[in-house]
Coordinates of C-alpha atoms in Angstrom, one line a residue:
X1 CA -82.8 -112.5 -61.7
X2 CA -84.1 -112.1 -65.3
X3 CA -83.7 -108.6 -66.6
X4 CA -86.9 -106.9 -67.8
X5 CA -87.4 -105.5 -71.3
X6 CA -88.4 -102.1 -70.0
X7 CA -87.3 -99.9 -67.1
X8 CA -89.8 -97.2 -66.1
X9 CA -88.4 -94.4 -63.9
X10 CA -90.6 -92.0 -61.9
X11 CA -89.4 -89.2 -59.7
X12 CA -91.9 -88.8 -56.8
X13 CA -92.2 -85.8 -54.5
X14 CA -95.2 -85.1 -52.4
X15 CA -97.5 -86.9 -54.8
X16 CA -99.5 -89.2 -52.4
X17 CA -102.8 -88.2 -54.1
X18 CA -101.6 -89.0 -57.7
X19 CA -98.9 -91.6 -57.8
X20 CA -101.4 -94.5 -57.5
X21 CA -103.3 -93.5 -60.7
X22 CA -100.0 -93.5 -62.7
X23 CA -99.0 -96.9 -61.3
X24 CA -102.4 -98.4 -62.0
X25 CA -102.2 -97.1 -65.6
X26 CA -98.9 -98.9 -66.0
X27 CA -100.2 -102.1 -64.4
X28 CA -103.3 -102.0 -66.7
X29 CA -101.0 -102.2 -69.7
X30 CA -101.1 -105.2 -72.0
X31 CA -97.3 -105.3 -71.9
X32 CA -96.2 -107.0 -68.7
X33 CA -92.4 -107.2 -68.9
X34 CA -91.3 -104.1 -67.0
X35 CA -89.8 -102.9 -63.8
X36 CA -91.0 -99.7 -62.2
X37 CA -88.4 -97.6 -60.3
X38 CA -90.1 -95.0 -58.2
X39 CA -87.6 -92.6 -56.6
X40 CA -89.1 -90.9 -53.5
X41 CA -87.3 -87.6 -53.4
X42 CA -87.6 -87.1 -49.6
X43 CA -91.3 -86.4 -49.7
X44 CA -92.9 -84.7 -46.7
X45 CA -96.3 -86.3 -47.2
X46 CA -97.4 -90.0 -47.4
X47 CA -95.8 -90.7 -50.8
X48 CA -93.3 -93.1 -49.2
X49 CA -96.1 -95.1 -47.5
X50 CA -98.3 -95.2 -50.6
X51 CA -95.5 -96.4 -52.9
X52 CA -94.4 -99.0 -50.3
X53 CA -97.9 -100.4 -50.2
X54 CA -98.0 -100.6 -54.0
X55 CA -94.6 -102.3 -54.1
X56 CA -95.8 -105.0 -51.6
X57 CA -98.5 -106.0 -54.1
X58 CA -96.4 -106.0 -57.2
X59 CA -92.8 -107.3 -57.3
X60 CA -92.1 -105.3 -60.4
X61 CA -92.3 -102.1 -58.4
X62 CA -89.1 -100.9 -56.7
X63 CA -89.2 -98.0 -54.2
X64 CA -86.0 -96.1 -53.8
X65 CA -85.8 -93.5 -51.0
X66 CA -83.5 -90.5 -51.4
X67 CA -81.7 -89.4 -48.2
X68 CA -82.3 -85.8 -49.2
X69 CA -84.4 -83.8 -51.6
X70 CA -82.4 -83.2 -54.8
X71 CA -85.0 -82.5 -57.4
X72 CA -86.4 -84.4 -60.4
X73 CA -83.0 -84.6 -62.2
X74 CA -81.2 -86.2 -59.3
X75 CA -84.1 -88.6 -58.8
X76 CA -84.1 -89.6 -62.4
X77 CA -80.3 -90.1 -62.4
X78 CA -80.7 -92.4 -59.4
X79 CA -83.3 -94.4 -61.4
X80 CA -80.9 -94.6 -64.4
X81 CA -78.2 -96.1 -62.1
X82 CA -80.6 -98.8 -61.1
X83 CA -82.3 -99.5 -64.4
X84 CA -81.8 -103.1 -65.8
X85 CA -84.0 -103.0 -68.8
X86 CA -83.2 -102.9 -72.5
X87 CA -85.3 -99.8 -72.9
X88 CA -86.0 -96.9 -70.6
X89 CA -89.0 -94.6 -70.1
X90 CA -89.2 -91.5 -67.8
X91 CA -92.7 -90.7 -66.5
X92 CA -94.2 -88.2 -64.2
X93 CA -96.0 -89.1 -61.0
X94 CA -99.2 -87.0 -61.5
X95 CA -100.0 -88.1 -65.1
X96 CA -101.3 -91.3 -66.7
X97 CA -100.6 -93.7 -69.6
X98 CA -103.2 -94.9 -72.1
X99 CA -103.9 -98.7 -71.7
X100 CA -102.1 -99.7 -74.9
X101 CA -99.2 -97.3 -74.5
X102 CA -96.4 -99.6 -73.3
X103 CA -97.0 -102.2 -76.0
X104 CA -97.1 -99.6 -78.7
X105 CA -93.9 -98.0 -77.5
X106 CA -92.1 -101.4 -77.4
X107 CA -93.3 -102.3 -80.8
X108 CA -92.0 -99.0 -82.2
X109 CA -88.6 -99.1 -80.6
X110 CA -88.0 -102.7 -81.6
X111 CA -88.2 -101.8 -85.3
X112 CA -84.9 -101.9 -87.3
X113 CA -82.6 -98.9 -87.0
X114 CA -84.9 -97.2 -84.4
X115 CA -83.1 -95.5 -81.5
X116 CA -86.0 -93.5 -80.1
X117 CA -89.8 -93.7 -80.3
X118 CA -91.9 -90.6 -79.7
X119 CA -95.6 -90.4 -79.3
X120 CA -98.3 -87.8 -79.3
X121 CA -100.1 -86.9 -76.1
X122 CA -103.3 -85.6 -74.5
X123 CA -103.2 -82.3 -72.5
X124 CA -105.8 -82.0 -69.8
X125 CA -106.2 -78.6 -68.1
X126 CA -107.8 -78.6 -64.6
X127 CA -108.9 -75.8 -62.3
X128 CA -110.6 -76.2 -59.0
X129 CA -110.6 -80.0 -59.5
X130 CA -112.7 -79.6 -62.7
X131 CA -111.3 -80.4 -66.2
X132 CA -111.4 -77.4 -68.4
X133 CA -110.2 -79.0 -71.6
X134 CA -108.8 -82.2 -73.1
X135 CA -106.9 -81.9 -76.3
X136 CA -104.9 -84.5 -78.3
X137 CA -101.7 -83.0 -79.7
X138 CA -98.6 -83.8 -81.7
X139 CA -100.4 -86.4 -83.8
X140 CA -99.7 -85.0 -87.2
X141 CA -97.0 -86.5 -89.4
X142 CA -93.8 -84.6 -89.3
X143 CA -91.6 -84.1 -92.3
X144 CA -88.9 -86.6 -93.1
X145 CA -85.3 -85.7 -93.0
X146 CA -84.2 -84.1 -96.3
X147 CA -81.8 -86.0 -98.5
X148 CA -79.1 -83.4 -98.1
X149 CA -80.2 -82.3 -94.6
X150 CA -77.8 -83.1 -91.7
X151 CA -79.2 -84.9 -88.7
X152 CA -78.7 -81.8 -86.4
X153 CA -80.4 -79.5 -88.8
X154 CA -83.3 -81.9 -89.0
X155 CA -83.6 -82.0 -85.2
X156 CA -83.4 -78.2 -85.1
X157 CA -86.2 -78.0 -87.7
X158 CA -88.4 -80.4 -85.7
X159 CA -87.8 -78.4 -82.5
X160 CA -89.4 -75.4 -84.2
X161 CA -92.5 -77.3 -85.3
X162 CA -94.2 -78.5 -82.0
X163 CA -93.4 -79.7 -78.5
X164 CA -93.0 -83.4 -79.0
X165 CA -89.2 -83.5 -78.9
X166 CA -88.8 -81.5 -75.7
X167 CA -90.2 -83.7 -72.9
X168 CA -89.0 -87.1 -71.8
X169 CA -92.3 -88.6 -70.8
X170 CA -93.7 -89.2 -74.3
X171 CA -90.6 -91.3 -75.4
X172 CA -88.9 -94.6 -75.0
X173 CA -85.1 -94.7 -75.1
X174 CA -82.5 -97.4 -75.7
X175 CA -80.7 -98.1 -72.5
X176 CA -77.4 -99.0 -74.2
X177 CA -77.1 -95.5 -75.6
X178 CA -77.8 -93.9 -72.2
X179 CA -75.3 -96.2 -70.3
X180 CA -72.6 -96.2 -73.0
X181 CA -72.4 -92.5 -73.2
X182 CA -73.2 -92.0 -69.4
X183 CA -76.1 -89.7 -70.2
X184 CA -77.7 -88.1 -67.2
X185 CA -80.0 -85.2 -66.4
X186 CA -78.3 -81.9 -65.6
X187 CA -78.2 -81.2 -61.8
X188 CA -78.8 -77.7 -60.5
X189 CA -81.0 -76.8 -63.5
X190 CA -84.7 -76.5 -62.8
X191 CA -86.0 -75.6 -66.2
X192 CA -85.7 -77.4 -69.5
X193 CA -83.7 -80.3 -68.1
X194 CA -85.7 -82.7 -70.3
X195 CA -84.6 -80.8 -73.4
X196 CA -80.9 -80.9 -72.3
X197 CA -81.1 -84.6 -71.7
X198 CA -82.7 -85.1 -75.1
X199 CA -80.2 -83.0 -76.9
X200 CA -77.4 -85.2 -75.5
X201 CA -79.3 -88.3 -76.5
X202 CA -80.0 -87.0 -80.1
X203 CA -76.3 -86.2 -80.4
X204 CA -75.4 -89.9 -79.9
X205 CA -78.1 -91.5 -82.0
X206 CA -77.0 -93.4 -85.1
X207 CA -80.5 -94.7 -85.9
X208 CA -83.8 -93.0 -86.6
X209 CA -86.7 -91.6 -84.7
X210 CA -90.0 -93.5 -84.9
X211 CA -93.0 -91.2 -84.5
X212 CA -96.2 -92.7 -83.1
X213 CA -99.2 -90.7 -84.3
X214 CA -101.3 -91.6 -81.2
X215 CA -101.8 -89.8 -77.9
X216 CA -100.3 -92.4 -75.6
X217 CA -99.7 -90.2 -72.6
X218 CA -102.0 -88.0 -70.6
X219 CA -100.4 -84.8 -69.3
X220 CA -102.4 -83.2 -66.5
X221 CA -102.0 -79.4 -66.2
X222 CA -103.1 -77.9 -63.0
X223 CA -104.0 -74.3 -63.6
X224 CA -104.6 -73.6 -59.9
X225 CA -100.9 -73.7 -59.2
X226 CA -100.2 -71.6 -62.2
X227 CA -100.0 -72.8 -65.7
X228 CA -96.2 -72.4 -65.7
X229 CA -93.6 -73.1 -62.9
X230 CA -91.7 -70.3 -61.3
X231 CA -88.5 -71.4 -63.0
X232 CA -90.2 -70.7 -66.4
X233 CA -90.6 -67.0 -65.4
X234 CA -86.9 -66.5 -65.3
X235 CA -85.9 -65.5 -68.8
X236 CA -82.2 -66.4 -68.1
X237 CA -83.4 -70.1 -67.9
X238 CA -84.7 -70.0 -71.5
X239 CA -81.5 -68.3 -72.6
X240 CA -79.5 -71.1 -71.0
X241 CA -81.6 -73.7 -72.9
X242 CA -81.0 -71.7 -76.1
X243 CA -77.2 -71.8 -75.5
X244 CA -77.5 -75.6 -75.2
X245 CA -79.2 -75.7 -78.6
X246 CA -76.4 -73.6 -80.0
X247 CA -73.9 -76.0 -78.5
X248 CA -75.8 -78.9 -80.1
X249 CA -75.6 -77.1 -83.4
X250 CA -71.9 -76.0 -83.1
X251 CA -70.6 -78.7 -85.4
X252 CA -73.0 -77.6 -88.1
X253 CA -71.5 -75.1 -90.6
X254 CA -73.1 -71.7 -90.6
X255 CA -75.7 -71.3 -93.3
X256 CA -78.9 -69.3 -94.1
X257 CA -80.9 -72.4 -93.2
X258 CA -79.3 -72.8 -89.8
X259 CA -79.7 -69.1 -89.0
X260 CA -83.4 -69.0 -90.0
X261 CA -84.2 -72.2 -88.0
X262 CA -82.5 -70.8 -84.9
X263 CA -84.3 -67.5 -85.2
X264 CA -87.7 -69.2 -85.6
X265 CA -86.9 -71.4 -82.5
X266 CA -86.0 -68.2 -80.5
X267 CA -89.3 -66.6 -81.5
X268 CA -91.1 -69.8 -80.4
X269 CA -89.5 -69.6 -77.0
X270 CA -90.3 -65.8 -76.8
X271 CA -93.9 -66.7 -77.2
X272 CA -93.7 -69.5 -74.6
X273 CA -92.2 -67.0 -72.1
X274 CA -94.9 -64.5 -72.9
X275 CA -97.5 -67.1 -72.1
X276 CA -95.7 -67.9 -68.8
X277 CA -95.7 -64.3 -67.8
X278 CA -99.3 -63.7 -68.8
X279 CA -100.5 -66.8 -66.8
X280 CA -98.5 -66.1 -63.7
X281 CA -99.5 -64.5 -60.4
X282 CA -97.1 -61.6 -61.0
X283 CA -98.4 -58.1 -60.6
X284 CA -99.1 -56.0 -63.6
X285 CA -96.0 -54.0 -63.0
X286 CA -93.9 -57.2 -62.6
X287 CA -95.3 -58.5 -65.9
X288 CA -94.3 -55.3 -67.7
X289 CA -90.8 -55.5 -66.2
X290 CA -90.5 -59.2 -67.3
X291 CA -91.6 -58.4 -70.8
X292 CA -89.2 -55.5 -71.1
X293 CA -86.4 -57.9 -70.1
X294 CA -87.3 -60.0 -73.2
X295 CA -87.0 -56.9 -75.4
X296 CA -83.7 -56.0 -73.9
X297 CA -82.3 -59.5 -74.4
X298 CA -83.9 -60.5 -77.7
X299 CA -85.5 -57.4 -79.2
X300 CA -83.0 -57.5 -82.0
X301 CA -83.5 -61.1 -83.0
X302 CA -83.4 -61.2 -86.8
X303 CA -86.4 -62.4 -88.8
X304 CA -86.0 -65.7 -90.6
X305 CA -85.9 -66.1 -94.4
X306 CA -89.5 -66.8 -95.6
X307 CA -88.2 -69.0 -98.3
X308 CA -86.7 -71.3 -95.6
X309 CA -89.5 -71.3 -92.9
X310 CA -92.5 -69.9 -94.8
X311 CA -94.1 -66.5 -95.0
X312 CA -96.7 -67.2 -92.3
X313 CA -94.1 -67.9 -89.7
X314 CA -92.2 -64.8 -90.5
X315 CA -95.5 -62.8 -90.0
X316 CA -95.7 -64.4 -86.5
X317 CA -92.1 -63.4 -85.8
X318 CA -92.9 -59.8 -86.7
X319 CA -96.0 -59.8 -84.5
X320 CA -94.0 -61.2 -81.6
X321 CA -91.2 -58.6 -82.2
X322 CA -93.8 -55.9 -82.1
X323 CA -95.4 -57.2 -78.9
X324 CA -92.2 -57.5 -76.9
X325 CA -91.5 -53.9 -77.7
X326 CA -95.1 -52.9 -76.7
X327 CA -95.5 -54.8 -73.4
X328 CA -98.8 -53.4 -72.4
X329 CA -100.4 -54.6 -75.6
X330 CA -98.6 -57.9 -75.2
X331 CA -100.2 -58.6 -71.8
X332 CA -103.7 -58.2 -73.4
X333 CA -103.0 -60.2 -76.6
X334 CA -101.1 -63.0 -75.0
X335 CA -103.6 -63.2 -72.2
X336 CA -106.3 -63.7 -74.7
X337 CA -104.2 -66.3 -76.5
X338 CA -103.8 -68.3 -73.3
X339 CA -107.5 -68.2 -72.5
X340 CA -108.3 -69.6 -75.9
X341 CA -105.6 -72.3 -75.5
X342 CA -107.0 -73.6 -72.3
X343 CA -110.8 -73.1 -72.9
X344 CA -113.1 -76.1 -73.2
X345 CA -114.6 -74.7 -76.4
X346 CA -111.6 -73.4 -78.3
X347 CA -108.6 -75.5 -77.1
X348 CA -108.9 -77.8 -80.1
X349 CA -109.2 -74.8 -82.5
X350 CA -106.0 -73.3 -81.0
X351 CA -104.1 -76.6 -81.5
X352 CA -105.5 -76.9 -85.1
X353 CA -104.3 -73.3 -85.9
X354 CA -100.8 -74.2 -84.6
X355 CA -100.7 -77.3 -86.8
X356 CA -101.7 -75.2 -89.9
X357 CA -99.0 -72.7 -89.1
X358 CA -96.4 -75.5 -89.2
X359 CA -97.6 -77.2 -92.4

């Protein structure tokens, strides 16, 4: 059997109402040479039946049924073991691709010395079945790697700019790097597993990243089920992710630049956790307790050097430092920030302000 150019892996759990839309968006692509590996993670709804029907009508679709539920990481690892393509993509069952996405990704990854292609994406927020906002993000040009800047410092710098290096679903990978170094998703971790996989991949790259300044992926955010998952409310999970970044940076000699970039990243993640707490269904008392936990753990995080990261970012660090030490005020300020971020009128303004902060 001829091997396809691209293997697409989708973990599927209780997604009977969404998986068809993702599959149809893949089938609508102008690039036809792919195999789709859908790993049914012991769903309790009709996901298995829906995917089986899709597979009957398209030989490129392969349904794999897990004997027990293991989570997205286990399902993706199963998909990696069955992937035959030269390139690999990991997509989510409840999202969609733009019509020209696959062809654009393939064109990018096939350029000389490219080991990874990364696109922008569209975030669509829904509540009660109604779309609240739709914002294109991560489309701006990122800075090039400095002449004297190491690869790992460069990756650390990019991680502090926006979210495009964190997820797996806006990327296309070289399968030979994954297979040669036996890269898999960490099992038993239910937060930030995408980042941990990506850090392992970045560590084994010898080529460059090709950034695609187009929104090729549609990420659907259902606010009815909470903006953030329960795992994102556990601050220890973010600390575990931060330790993974420290491990990634362990071969890099200590320097003021490294220290400042790590501090800026930590403050970014403090803000993300504040957003998660603010948007959660926790009681007011529980929110205060969670915010005090941040202050206990990271209340002494040093500020970055403004010469290295810019004075505007240091001002943000100081604001966040003040907020985590004044949790009642933090609930109000971060709550307002989150409402602006997801509103139909101001979501674009919020994204624009974030881009200006990082320029």
